[in-house]
Structures are given as C-alpha cells and as structure tokens.
PDB file of C-alpha atoms in Angstrom:
ATOM      1  CA  GLU A   1      -0.674  -4.756  11.155  1.00  0.00           C
ATOM      2  CA  ALA A   2      -1.059  -1.002  11.687  1.00  0.00           C
ATOM      3  CA  GLN A   3      -4.734  -0.201  11.744  1.00  0.00           C
ATOM      4  CA  VAL A   4      -7.678   1.698  13.139  1.00  0.00           C
ATOM      5  CA  THR A   5     -10.574  -0.480  14.215  1.00  0.00           C
ATOM      6  CA  GLN A   6     -14.170   0.542  14.838  1.00  0.00           C
ATOM      7  CA  ASN A   7     -17.047  -1.367  16.353  1.00  0.00           C
ATOM      8  CA  PRO A   8     -19.740  -2.008  15.521  1.00  0.00           C
ATOM      9  CA  ARG A   9     -19.595  -1.751  11.721  1.00  0.00           C
ATOM     10  CA  TYR A  10     -23.356  -1.545  11.431  1.00  0.00           C
ATOM     11  CA  LEU A  11     -25.913  -0.428  14.014  1.00  0.00           C
ATOM     12  CA  ILE A  12     -29.637   0.123  13.893  1.00  0.00           C
ATOM     13  CA  THR A  13     -31.137   1.702  16.992  1.00  0.00           C
ATOM     14  CA  VAL A  14     -34.106   3.709  18.168  1.00  0.00           C
ATOM     15  CA  THR A  15     -34.373   7.351  19.125  1.00  0.00           C
ATOM     16  CA  GLY A  16     -33.116   8.092  22.623  1.00  0.00           C
ATOM     17  CA  LYS A  17     -31.272   4.835  23.288  1.00  0.00           C
ATOM     18  CA  LYS A  18     -27.707   5.652  24.337  1.00  0.00           C
ATOM     19  CA  LEU A  19     -24.975   4.069  22.266  1.00  0.00           C
ATOM     20  CA  THR A  20     -21.192   4.005  22.032  1.00  0.00           C
ATOM     21  CA  VAL A  21     -19.063   3.424  18.963  1.00  0.00           C
ATOM     22  CA  THR A  22     -15.580   2.285  19.864  1.00  0.00           C
ATOM     23  CA  CYS A  23     -12.386   3.256  18.069  1.00  0.00           C
ATOM     24  CA  SER A  24      -8.933   1.863  18.681  1.00  0.00           C
ATOM     25  CA  GLN A  25      -5.558   2.379  16.993  1.00  0.00           C
ATOM     26  CA  ASN A  26      -2.358   0.366  17.413  1.00  0.00           C
ATOM     27  CA  MET A  27       0.103   2.903  15.972  1.00  0.00           C
ATOM     28  CA  ASN A  28       0.750   4.952  19.128  1.00  0.00           C
ATOM     29  CA  HIS A  29      -0.747   7.996  17.415  1.00  0.00           C
ATOM     30  CA  GLU A  30      -1.374  11.093  19.500  1.00  0.00           C
ATOM     31  CA  TYR A  31      -4.091  12.630  17.345  1.00  0.00           C
ATOM     32  CA  MET A  32      -7.487  10.999  16.863  1.00  0.00           C
ATOM     33  CA  SER A  33     -10.740  12.303  15.446  1.00  0.00           C
ATOM     34  CA  TRP A  34     -14.296  11.395  14.524  1.00  0.00           C
ATOM     35  CA  TYR A  35     -16.046  12.300  11.289  1.00  0.00           C
ATOM     36  CA  ARG A  36     -19.470  11.783   9.859  1.00  0.00           C
ATOM     37  CA  GLN A  37     -20.013  11.429   6.133  1.00  0.00           C
ATOM     38  CA  ASP A  38     -23.311  12.339   4.527  1.00  0.00           C
ATOM     39  CA  PRO A  39     -24.272  12.539   0.826  1.00  0.00           C
ATOM     40  CA  GLY A  40     -23.686  16.018  -0.558  1.00  0.00           C
ATOM     41  CA  LEU A  41     -22.029  17.217   2.662  1.00  0.00           C
ATOM     42  CA  GLY A  42     -18.769  15.290   2.578  1.00  0.00           C
ATOM     43  CA  LEU A  43     -16.698  14.473   5.641  1.00  0.00           C
ATOM     44  CA  ARG A  44     -17.378  16.689   8.624  1.00  0.00           C
ATOM     45  CA  GLN A  45     -15.360  16.559  11.815  1.00  0.00           C
ATOM     46  CA  ILE A  46     -17.292  15.887  15.024  1.00  0.00           C
ATOM     47  CA  TYR A  47     -14.595  15.896  17.711  1.00  0.00           C
ATOM     48  CA  TYR A  48     -10.860  15.517  17.844  1.00  0.00           C
ATOM     49  CA  SER A  49      -8.219  14.769  20.444  1.00  0.00           C
ATOM     50  CA  MET A  50      -4.630  15.986  20.453  1.00  0.00           C
ATOM     51  CA  ASN A  51      -3.610  13.611  23.227  1.00  0.00           C
ATOM     52  CA  VAL A  52      -4.848  11.746  26.297  1.00  0.00           C
ATOM     53  CA  GLU A  53      -7.417  13.786  28.237  1.00  0.00           C
ATOM     54  CA  VAL A  54      -7.346  16.535  25.574  1.00  0.00           C
ATOM     55  CA  THR A  55     -10.429  16.747  23.375  1.00  0.00           C
ATOM     56  CA  ASP A  56     -12.016  19.556  21.382  1.00  0.00           C
ATOM     57  CA  LYS A  57     -15.068  20.212  19.257  1.00  0.00           C
ATOM     58  CA  GLY A  58     -14.972  19.931  15.502  1.00  0.00           C
ATOM     59  CA  ASP A  59     -17.486  21.364  13.050  1.00  0.00           C
ATOM     60  CA  VAL A  60     -20.571  19.360  14.112  1.00  0.00           C
ATOM     61  CA  PRO A  61     -20.255  18.363  17.804  1.00  0.00           C
ATOM     62  CA  GLU A  62     -23.904  18.765  18.861  1.00  0.00           C
ATOM     63  CA  GLY A  63     -25.407  15.533  20.185  1.00  0.00           C
ATOM     64  CA  TYR A  64     -22.071  13.755  20.587  1.00  0.00           C
ATOM     65  CA  LYS A  65     -19.559  13.169  23.359  1.00  0.00           C
ATOM     66  CA  VAL A  66     -16.089  11.695  23.335  1.00  0.00           C
ATOM     67  CA  SER A  67     -13.444  10.674  25.834  1.00  0.00           C
ATOM     68  CA  ARG A  68      -9.731   9.965  25.602  1.00  0.00           C
ATOM     69  CA  LYS A  69      -8.646   8.122  28.728  1.00  0.00           C
ATOM     70  CA  GLU A  70      -6.037   6.054  26.921  1.00  0.00           C
ATOM     71  CA  LYS A  71      -3.907   6.903  23.927  1.00  0.00           C
ATOM     72  CA  ARG A  72      -5.191   4.048  21.787  1.00  0.00           C
ATOM     73  CA  ASN A  73      -8.948   4.448  22.369  1.00  0.00           C
ATOM     74  CA  PHE A  74     -11.334   7.235  21.392  1.00  0.00           C
ATOM     75  CA  PRO A  75     -14.985   6.215  21.800  1.00  0.00           C
ATOM     76  CA  LEU A  76     -17.857   8.228  20.348  1.00  0.00           C
ATOM     77  CA  ILE A  77     -20.926   8.460  22.576  1.00  0.00           C
ATOM     78  CA  LEU A  78     -24.441   9.371  21.516  1.00  0.00           C
ATOM     79  CA  GLU A  79     -26.347   9.990  24.754  1.00  0.00           C
ATOM     80  CA  SER A  80     -29.759  10.348  23.098  1.00  0.00           C
ATOM     81  CA  PRO A  81     -29.551   9.521  19.387  1.00  0.00           C
ATOM     82  CA  SER A  82     -31.944  11.172  16.969  1.00  0.00           C
ATOM     83  CA  PRO A  83     -32.791  10.314  13.343  1.00  0.00           C
ATOM     84  CA  ASN A  84     -30.650  13.212  12.052  1.00  0.00           C
ATOM     85  CA  GLN A  85     -27.624  11.362  13.422  1.00  0.00           C
ATOM     86  CA  THR A  86     -28.179   8.567  10.913  1.00  0.00           C
ATOM     87  CA  SER A  87     -24.908   8.616   9.020  1.00  0.00           C
ATOM     88  CA  LEU A  88     -21.637   6.886   8.174  1.00  0.00           C
ATOM     89  CA  TYR A  89     -19.070   7.507  10.912  1.00  0.00           C
ATOM     90  CA  PHE A  90     -15.301   7.293  10.597  1.00  0.00           C
ATOM     91  CA  CYS A  91     -12.620   7.340  13.232  1.00  0.00           C
ATOM     92  CA  ALA A  92      -9.135   8.445  12.202  1.00  0.00           C
ATOM     93  CA  SER A  93      -5.720   8.767  13.797  1.00  0.00           C
ATOM     94  CA  SER A  94      -2.530  10.614  12.935  1.00  0.00           C
ATOM     95  CA  LEU A  95       1.001  10.502  14.290  1.00  0.00           C
ATOM     96  CA  ASP A  96       1.850  14.065  13.444  1.00  0.00           C
ATOM     97  CA  ILE A  97      -0.555  16.902  14.220  1.00  0.00           C
ATOM     98  CA  THR A  98       1.224  19.225  11.838  1.00  0.00           C
ATOM     99  CA  SER A  99       1.004  17.047   8.732  1.00  0.00           C
ATOM    100  CA  TYR A 100      -2.322  15.481   9.726  1.00  0.00           C
ATOM    101  CA  GLU A 101      -1.744  12.404   7.555  1.00  0.00           C
ATOM    102  CA  GLN A 102      -4.631  10.364   8.784  1.00  0.00           C
ATOM    103  CA  TYR A 103      -5.380   6.674   8.925  1.00  0.00           C
ATOM    104  CA  PHE A 104      -9.090   5.966   8.803  1.00  0.00           C
ATOM    105  CA  GLY A 105     -11.068   3.127  10.274  1.00  0.00           C
ATOM    106  CA  PRO A 106     -13.481   1.076   8.136  1.00  0.00           C
ATOM    107  CA  GLY A 107     -16.549   3.063   9.171  1.00  0.00           C
ATOM    108  CA  THR A 108     -19.697   2.507  11.208  1.00  0.00           C
ATOM    109  CA  ARG A 109     -23.038   2.826   9.485  1.00  0.00           C
ATOM    110  CA  LEU A 110     -25.572   4.040  12.031  1.00  0.00           C
ATOM    111  CA  THR A 111     -29.312   4.154  11.493  1.00  0.00           C
ATOM    112  CA  VAL A 112     -31.528   5.814  14.100  1.00  0.00           C
ATOM    113  CA  THR A 113     -35.256   5.156  13.685  1.00  0.00           C
TER     114      THR A 113
ATOM    115  CA  THR B   1     -13.352  26.283   8.856  1.00  0.00           C
ATOM    116  CA  GLN B   2     -11.525  26.984   5.600  1.00  0.00           C
ATOM    117  CA  LEU B   3     -13.475  26.056   2.488  1.00  0.00           C
ATOM    118  CA  LEU B   4     -12.145  23.638  -0.121  1.00  0.00           C
ATOM    119  CA  GLU B   5     -14.064  23.379  -3.385  1.00  0.00           C
ATOM    120  CA  GLN B   6     -13.623  20.246  -5.441  1.00  0.00           C
ATOM    121  CA  SER B   7     -14.591  19.896  -9.076  1.00  0.00           C
ATOM    122  CA  PRO B   8     -16.079  18.162 -10.812  1.00  0.00           C
ATOM    123  CA  GLN B   9     -18.405  16.563  -8.280  1.00  0.00           C
ATOM    124  CA  PHE B  10     -19.015  13.556 -10.544  1.00  0.00           C
ATOM    125  CA  LEU B  11     -16.947  12.198 -13.411  1.00  0.00           C
ATOM    126  CA  SER B  12     -17.687   9.213 -15.629  1.00  0.00           C
ATOM    127  CA  ILE B  13     -15.109   8.291 -18.253  1.00  0.00           C
ATOM    128  CA  GLN B  14     -14.076   5.399 -20.456  1.00  0.00           C
ATOM    129  CA  GLU B  15     -11.097   3.243 -19.627  1.00  0.00           C
ATOM    130  CA  GLY B  16      -7.925   4.688 -21.121  1.00  0.00           C
ATOM    131  CA  GLU B  17      -8.983   8.337 -20.947  1.00  0.00           C
ATOM    132  CA  ASN B  18      -7.163  11.012 -18.969  1.00  0.00           C
ATOM    133  CA  LEU B  19      -8.800  13.186 -16.321  1.00  0.00           C
ATOM    134  CA  THR B  20      -8.064  15.997 -13.909  1.00  0.00           C
ATOM    135  CA  VAL B  21      -9.723  16.741 -10.583  1.00  0.00           C
ATOM    136  CA  TYR B  22      -9.379  20.167  -9.001  1.00  0.00           C
ATOM    137  CA  CYS B  23      -9.308  21.372  -5.411  1.00  0.00           C
ATOM    138  CA  ASN B  24      -9.530  25.130  -4.910  1.00  0.00           C
ATOM    139  CA  SER B  25      -9.680  27.587  -2.038  1.00  0.00           C
ATOM    140  CA  SER B  26      -9.232  31.273  -1.321  1.00  0.00           C
ATOM    141  CA  SER B  27      -7.185  30.295   1.734  1.00  0.00           C
ATOM    142  CA  VAL B  28      -3.543  29.308   2.031  1.00  0.00           C
ATOM    143  CA  PHE B  29      -2.760  25.823   3.329  1.00  0.00           C
ATOM    144  CA  SER B  30       0.415  24.593   4.982  1.00  0.00           C
ATOM    145  CA  SER B  31      -0.081  21.252   3.242  1.00  0.00           C
ATOM    146  CA  LEU B  32      -2.676  19.457   1.193  1.00  0.00           C
ATOM    147  CA  GLN B  33      -3.568  15.793   1.058  1.00  0.00           C
ATOM    148  CA  TRP B  34      -5.399  13.585  -1.406  1.00  0.00           C
ATOM    149  CA  TYR B  35      -7.329  10.535  -0.277  1.00  0.00           C
ATOM    150  CA  ARG B  36      -9.196   7.843  -2.180  1.00  0.00           C
ATOM    151  CA  GLN B  37     -12.243   6.141  -0.747  1.00  0.00           C
ATOM    152  CA  GLU B  38     -13.843   2.974  -2.105  1.00  0.00           C
ATOM    153  CA  PRO B  39     -17.444   2.017  -1.308  1.00  0.00           C
ATOM    154  CA  GLY B  40     -17.830   0.613   2.185  1.00  0.00           C
ATOM    155  CA  GLU B  41     -14.340   1.580   3.270  1.00  0.00           C
ATOM    156  CA  GLY B  42     -12.550   4.453   4.933  1.00  0.00           C
ATOM    157  CA  PRO B  43     -10.485   6.995   2.975  1.00  0.00           C
ATOM    158  CA  VAL B  44      -6.883   6.022   2.256  1.00  0.00           C
ATOM    159  CA  LEU B  45      -4.142   8.625   1.991  1.00  0.00           C
ATOM    160  CA  LEU B  46      -2.566   8.842  -1.469  1.00  0.00           C
ATOM    161  CA  VAL B  47      -0.178  11.761  -1.121  1.00  0.00           C
ATOM    162  CA  THR B  48       0.702  14.900   0.839  1.00  0.00           C
ATOM    163  CA  VAL B  49       2.052  18.016  -0.899  1.00  0.00           C
ATOM    164  CA  VAL B  50       3.743  20.682   1.159  1.00  0.00           C
ATOM    165  CA  THR B  51       5.701  23.094  -1.027  1.00  0.00           C
ATOM    166  CA  GLY B  52       4.099  25.591  -3.411  1.00  0.00           C
ATOM    167  CA  GLY B  53       4.559  24.357  -6.991  1.00  0.00           C
ATOM    168  CA  GLU B  54       5.341  20.838  -5.839  1.00  0.00           C
ATOM    169  CA  VAL B  55       4.554  17.960  -8.181  1.00  0.00           C
ATOM    170  CA  LYS B  56       4.373  14.360  -6.998  1.00  0.00           C
ATOM    171  CA  LYS B  57       3.782  11.261  -9.091  1.00  0.00           C
ATOM    172  CA  LEU B  58       2.304   7.981  -7.973  1.00  0.00           C
ATOM    173  CA  LYS B  59       2.333   5.623 -10.961  1.00  0.00           C
ATOM    174  CA  ARG B  60      -0.363   7.050 -13.286  1.00  0.00           C
ATOM    175  CA  LEU B  61      -1.434   9.722 -10.786  1.00  0.00           C
ATOM    176  CA  THR B  62       0.159  13.187 -10.782  1.00  0.00           C
ATOM    177  CA  PHE B  63      -0.508  15.607  -7.938  1.00  0.00           C
ATOM    178  CA  GLN B  64       0.309  19.303  -8.055  1.00  0.00           C
ATOM    179  CA  PHE B  65       0.205  21.965  -5.347  1.00  0.00           C
ATOM    180  CA  GLY B  66      -0.374  25.504  -6.596  1.00  0.00           C
ATOM    181  CA  ASP B  67       2.401  28.070  -6.301  1.00  0.00           C
ATOM    182  CA  ALA B  68       0.374  30.085  -3.795  1.00  0.00           C
ATOM    183  CA  ARG B  69      -0.602  26.938  -1.844  1.00  0.00           C
ATOM    184  CA  LYS B  70      -4.321  27.673  -2.357  1.00  0.00           C
ATOM    185  CA  ASP B  71      -5.144  24.972  -4.877  1.00  0.00           C
ATOM    186  CA  SER B  72      -4.204  21.504  -6.029  1.00  0.00           C
ATOM    187  CA  SER B  73      -4.938  19.126  -8.868  1.00  0.00           C
ATOM    188  CA  LEU B  74      -4.933  15.388  -9.389  1.00  0.00           C
ATOM    189  CA  HIS B  75      -4.341  14.111 -12.914  1.00  0.00           C
ATOM    190  CA  ILE B  76      -4.875  10.474 -13.843  1.00  0.00           C
ATOM    191  CA  THR B  77      -3.379   9.161 -17.068  1.00  0.00           C
ATOM    192  CA  ALA B  78      -4.984   6.252 -18.895  1.00  0.00           C
ATOM    193  CA  ALA B  79      -7.661   5.643 -16.268  1.00  0.00           C
ATOM    194  CA  GLN B  80      -8.487   2.068 -15.346  1.00  0.00           C
ATOM    195  CA  PRO B  81     -11.607   0.582 -13.717  1.00  0.00           C
ATOM    196  CA  GLY B  82      -9.559   0.114 -10.545  1.00  0.00           C
ATOM    197  CA  ASP B  83      -9.298   3.914 -10.264  1.00  0.00           C
ATOM    198  CA  THR B  84     -13.040   4.109  -9.593  1.00  0.00           C
ATOM    199  CA  GLY B  85     -13.790   5.702  -6.246  1.00  0.00           C
ATOM    200  CA  LEU B  86     -14.309   8.917  -4.331  1.00  0.00           C
ATOM    201  CA  TYR B  87     -11.320  11.270  -4.377  1.00  0.00           C
ATOM    202  CA  LEU B  88     -11.052  13.689  -1.473  1.00  0.00           C
ATOM    203  CA  CYS B  89      -8.706  16.593  -0.974  1.00  0.00           C
ATOM    204  CA  ALA B  90      -7.939  17.862   2.521  1.00  0.00           C
ATOM    205  CA  GLY B  91      -6.092  21.013   3.530  1.00  0.00           C
ATOM    206  CA  VAL B  92      -4.111  21.688   6.691  1.00  0.00           C
ATOM    207  CA  PHE B  93      -4.153  25.271   7.957  1.00  0.00           C
ATOM    208  CA  TRP B  94      -3.191  27.195  11.070  1.00  0.00           C
ATOM    209  CA  ALA B  95      -5.974  28.734  13.163  1.00  0.00           C
ATOM    210  CA  GLY B  96      -4.412  28.940  16.610  1.00  0.00           C
ATOM    211  CA  SER B  97      -3.663  25.239  16.202  1.00  0.00           C
ATOM    212  CA  TYR B  98      -3.325  23.102  13.111  1.00  0.00           C
ATOM    213  CA  GLN B  99      -6.720  22.258  11.606  1.00  0.00           C
ATOM    214  CA  LEU B 100      -7.792  20.006   8.764  1.00  0.00           C
ATOM    215  CA  THR B 101     -10.678  20.545   6.360  1.00  0.00           C
ATOM    216  CA  PHE B 102     -11.978  18.238   3.637  1.00  0.00           C
ATOM    217  CA  GLY B 103     -13.457  18.975   0.244  1.00  0.00           C
ATOM    218  CA  LYS B 104     -16.739  17.241  -0.597  1.00  0.00           C
ATOM    219  CA  GLY B 105     -15.088  14.864  -3.011  1.00  0.00           C
ATOM    220  CA  THR B 106     -15.124  13.849  -6.668  1.00  0.00           C
ATOM    221  CA  LYS B 107     -16.846  10.598  -7.483  1.00  0.00           C
ATOM    222  CA  LEU B 108     -15.024   8.938 -10.372  1.00  0.00           C
ATOM    223  CA  SER B 109     -16.400   6.050 -12.409  1.00  0.00           C
ATOM    224  CA  VAL B 110     -14.165   4.427 -15.005  1.00  0.00           C
ATOM    225  CA  ILE B 111     -16.151   2.332 -17.438  1.00  0.00           C
ATOM    226  CA  PRO B 112     -14.418  -0.717 -18.953  1.00  0.00           C
TER     227      PRO B 112
END
C-alpha cells in the first residue's frame, strides 16, 4: 500500500531534550516536506527536500533540522525543543515537484513541557 | 509566500443543504489543489485544477478554478454528515522554483 508513515504518533517531552520524528514513504517520491499545523495558523511548511541531499527552508524553519540521506526517509530533528514547538506535525511527499500533489502522513502530536 | 484567503473559516449546516467554500488570492497560481482533513488524520488530496476556468466534479463536489487563476471555489451539493471535515486549498506558484502555499482552511460541520 502506498503510504507515508510517521513515528511516533504522539510524543510528550521536556524542554531541551533532543528528539527526532521519523518520516518514510514507499512511493519513490523525490519531493518531501514537513509541516506544522496550529489552530488559527493553518499548515505552515518547516523544511522541504527536492531530492536526496537537497534540503531547503520553508516558512518556519527556526529550531528544526532535517536530513535527506535516502530517498524514502526525511527525519525531522528538534535539537533543543521548546514549548512553542508544541504542535501537530505532518510529513508529506510528492512525485512531481511541478504539480505538488502531496500525500500526507498521519501526523505526530508533539507536546513540549 | 503567496497568500491564500479561505472563506468562510467555519461553516455549520444541516444535512441536505448546499454550500460553497472560497479560496482567493491576489497572486496567480500555476495550479490549485483542494484537500480534506478529518480529525486526527493527515490531509487527503481531493482534486487539482490547472487551467483557468476549469471545472471538475467529484460526485457531489464541484471545483472551479477562476479564469485568471487567482481564485477557486468548492461547491458541495446536498451535504452529508460524511462531508464533515477541514477543507484546505493550496496553490502552486513559481518563485525561482515551484512553491506551495496553503490557505488556513474551512471547518465544515454537517448536522444530521
């Protein structure tokens, strides 16, 4: 089944404790991205990747890192999480970077206390 | 980032009623997408419109792309409780590379 998977689905952590949210797709898509979704603010792009070893900042990259060592994986790293990073995070992938028709993962709800 | 304004922000209607959701911008988009998101899940793509004036139908849902490719609408006929969810529009534009921007969404509740 074609899908985007994220882990973990739920995470509660404390300020400053490094964490990684994994994202994997099995559709051989070149384009992958991370979003955060907050009430009243909608979906905002954090980082995106056009292909392996090619990543770029989205609208809200501060406090996040990403890597794209393999085509299928695009982990999101929070080196020192803060409470303002409490949010619902989505990973997405797309075959075609011109049409941008994206497949989203199920989401990761992160709470930083 | 190009701005996409969605309206209304919230919509609560009775089963069987019709509704229209709007997505507007002052910018031109190369294509525009509509997604639906249910609670606890990721957005799911419903349709992509590419040509100005294009109309696409998906069962009871009708999507239209404005002639100038700056706006779009989603019309639902005879809404059902299963249509409840968050509807998001997203526009693709060129800014040195292709970029994607989302509207903030319309939260639809269809009451049985």
